Amino acid sequence: MNGLNRVKLNGLVSLVNLNGLNPLVKVNGLVSLVNLNGLNRLVKLNGLVSLVNLNGLNLLVKVNGLVSLDNLNGLNHVVKLKGLDLLVKGNRLDPLAIDWKRLCSVI
């Protein structure tokens, strides 16, 4: 489909990959992941969580204005969201490696 891929898991997740660079993930209208030029990511979860990755080095995670985590060296870190662990490895957030159904069930 001219570089356009759509993946559905349990009817909850759709992944659109445009030209191999820009993925868009939506889960029940709650989660969206936008990767622009392979460097910048913006994740929104029901208006509570935002993850911004600038230049592949700096990660800022905010959970409901209460929790923030900065990763400046590209090492792995775990983000806790209402008891659910999200693992971000090497400055890459893999949308298919996250249990989106469980993630949505905790909000």
XYZ file of C-alpha atoms in Angstrom:
107
model
C 0.000 0.000 0.000
C 2.748 2.430 -0.956
C 4.520 2.269 2.391
C 1.304 2.523 4.370
C 0.909 -0.238 6.946
C -2.039 -0.842 9.244
C -1.913 -3.353 12.081
C -4.823 -4.196 14.353
C -4.499 -6.153 17.593
C -7.701 -7.289 19.258
C -9.459 -4.480 17.450
C -7.755 -1.982 19.738
C -4.515 -0.967 18.086
C -3.867 0.417 14.635
C -0.401 1.306 13.416
C 0.110 3.519 10.417
C 3.646 3.821 9.101
C 4.208 6.487 6.477
C 7.455 6.203 4.480
C 8.982 4.199 7.310
C 9.455 7.262 9.472
C 6.173 8.511 10.893
C 4.057 6.061 12.904
C 0.662 6.912 14.341
C -0.815 4.630 16.997
C -4.325 4.983 18.359
C -5.888 2.870 21.093
C -9.563 3.474 21.745
C -8.920 7.115 20.944
C -6.800 7.452 24.079
C -3.220 7.006 22.953
C -1.408 8.579 20.052
C 2.261 8.268 19.173
C 3.750 10.568 16.580
C 7.331 10.109 15.442
C 8.541 12.969 13.277
C 11.798 12.508 11.338
C 12.744 9.632 13.617
C 13.771 11.975 16.413
C 10.834 13.642 18.102
C 8.034 11.712 19.781
C 4.869 12.959 21.403
C 2.692 10.578 23.402
C -0.634 11.589 24.893
C -2.697 9.311 27.088
C -6.110 10.706 27.899
C -4.535 14.098 28.512
C -2.586 12.777 31.492
C 0.748 11.582 30.166
C 3.127 13.178 27.715
C 6.463 11.808 26.556
C 8.721 14.042 24.520
C 11.959 12.762 23.036
C 14.056 15.577 21.611
C 17.183 14.803 19.571
C 17.141 11.199 20.754
C 18.723 12.074 24.080
C 16.315 13.850 26.383
C 13.160 12.181 27.690
C 10.626 14.019 29.793
C 7.741 12.040 31.227
C 4.887 13.622 33.122
C 2.101 11.665 34.777
C -0.849 13.805 35.758
C 1.542 16.575 36.766
C 2.872 14.456 39.622
C 5.766 12.407 38.281
C 8.571 13.429 35.984
C 11.594 11.483 34.788
C 14.501 12.785 32.758
C 16.843 10.466 30.877
C 19.880 12.290 29.592
C 22.236 9.434 28.749
C 20.140 7.129 26.607
C 20.087 4.359 29.196
C 17.017 2.245 29.840
C 14.501 3.438 32.357
C 11.121 2.396 33.661
C 8.182 4.751 33.926
C 5.428 3.871 36.369
C 1.896 4.883 35.446
C -0.713 4.013 38.052
C 1.122 0.835 38.945
C 1.806 -0.122 35.339
C 5.412 -0.256 34.200
C 6.326 1.165 30.829
C 9.830 0.249 29.709
C 11.600 2.651 27.411
C 14.769 1.146 25.972
C 17.561 3.080 24.371
C 15.473 6.165 23.639
C 13.015 4.101 21.613
C 9.422 3.557 22.628
C 8.157 0.460 20.825
C 4.358 0.801 20.509
C 3.911 -2.893 19.760
C 5.891 -3.930 22.852
C 3.456 -2.229 25.215
C 0.362 -3.970 26.518
C -1.976 -1.233 25.282
C -5.122 -3.021 26.434
C -3.791 -3.231 29.982
C -2.522 0.317 29.741
C -5.952 1.627 28.797
C -7.598 -0.419 31.533
C -5.706 1.393 34.283
C -6.840 4.870 33.357
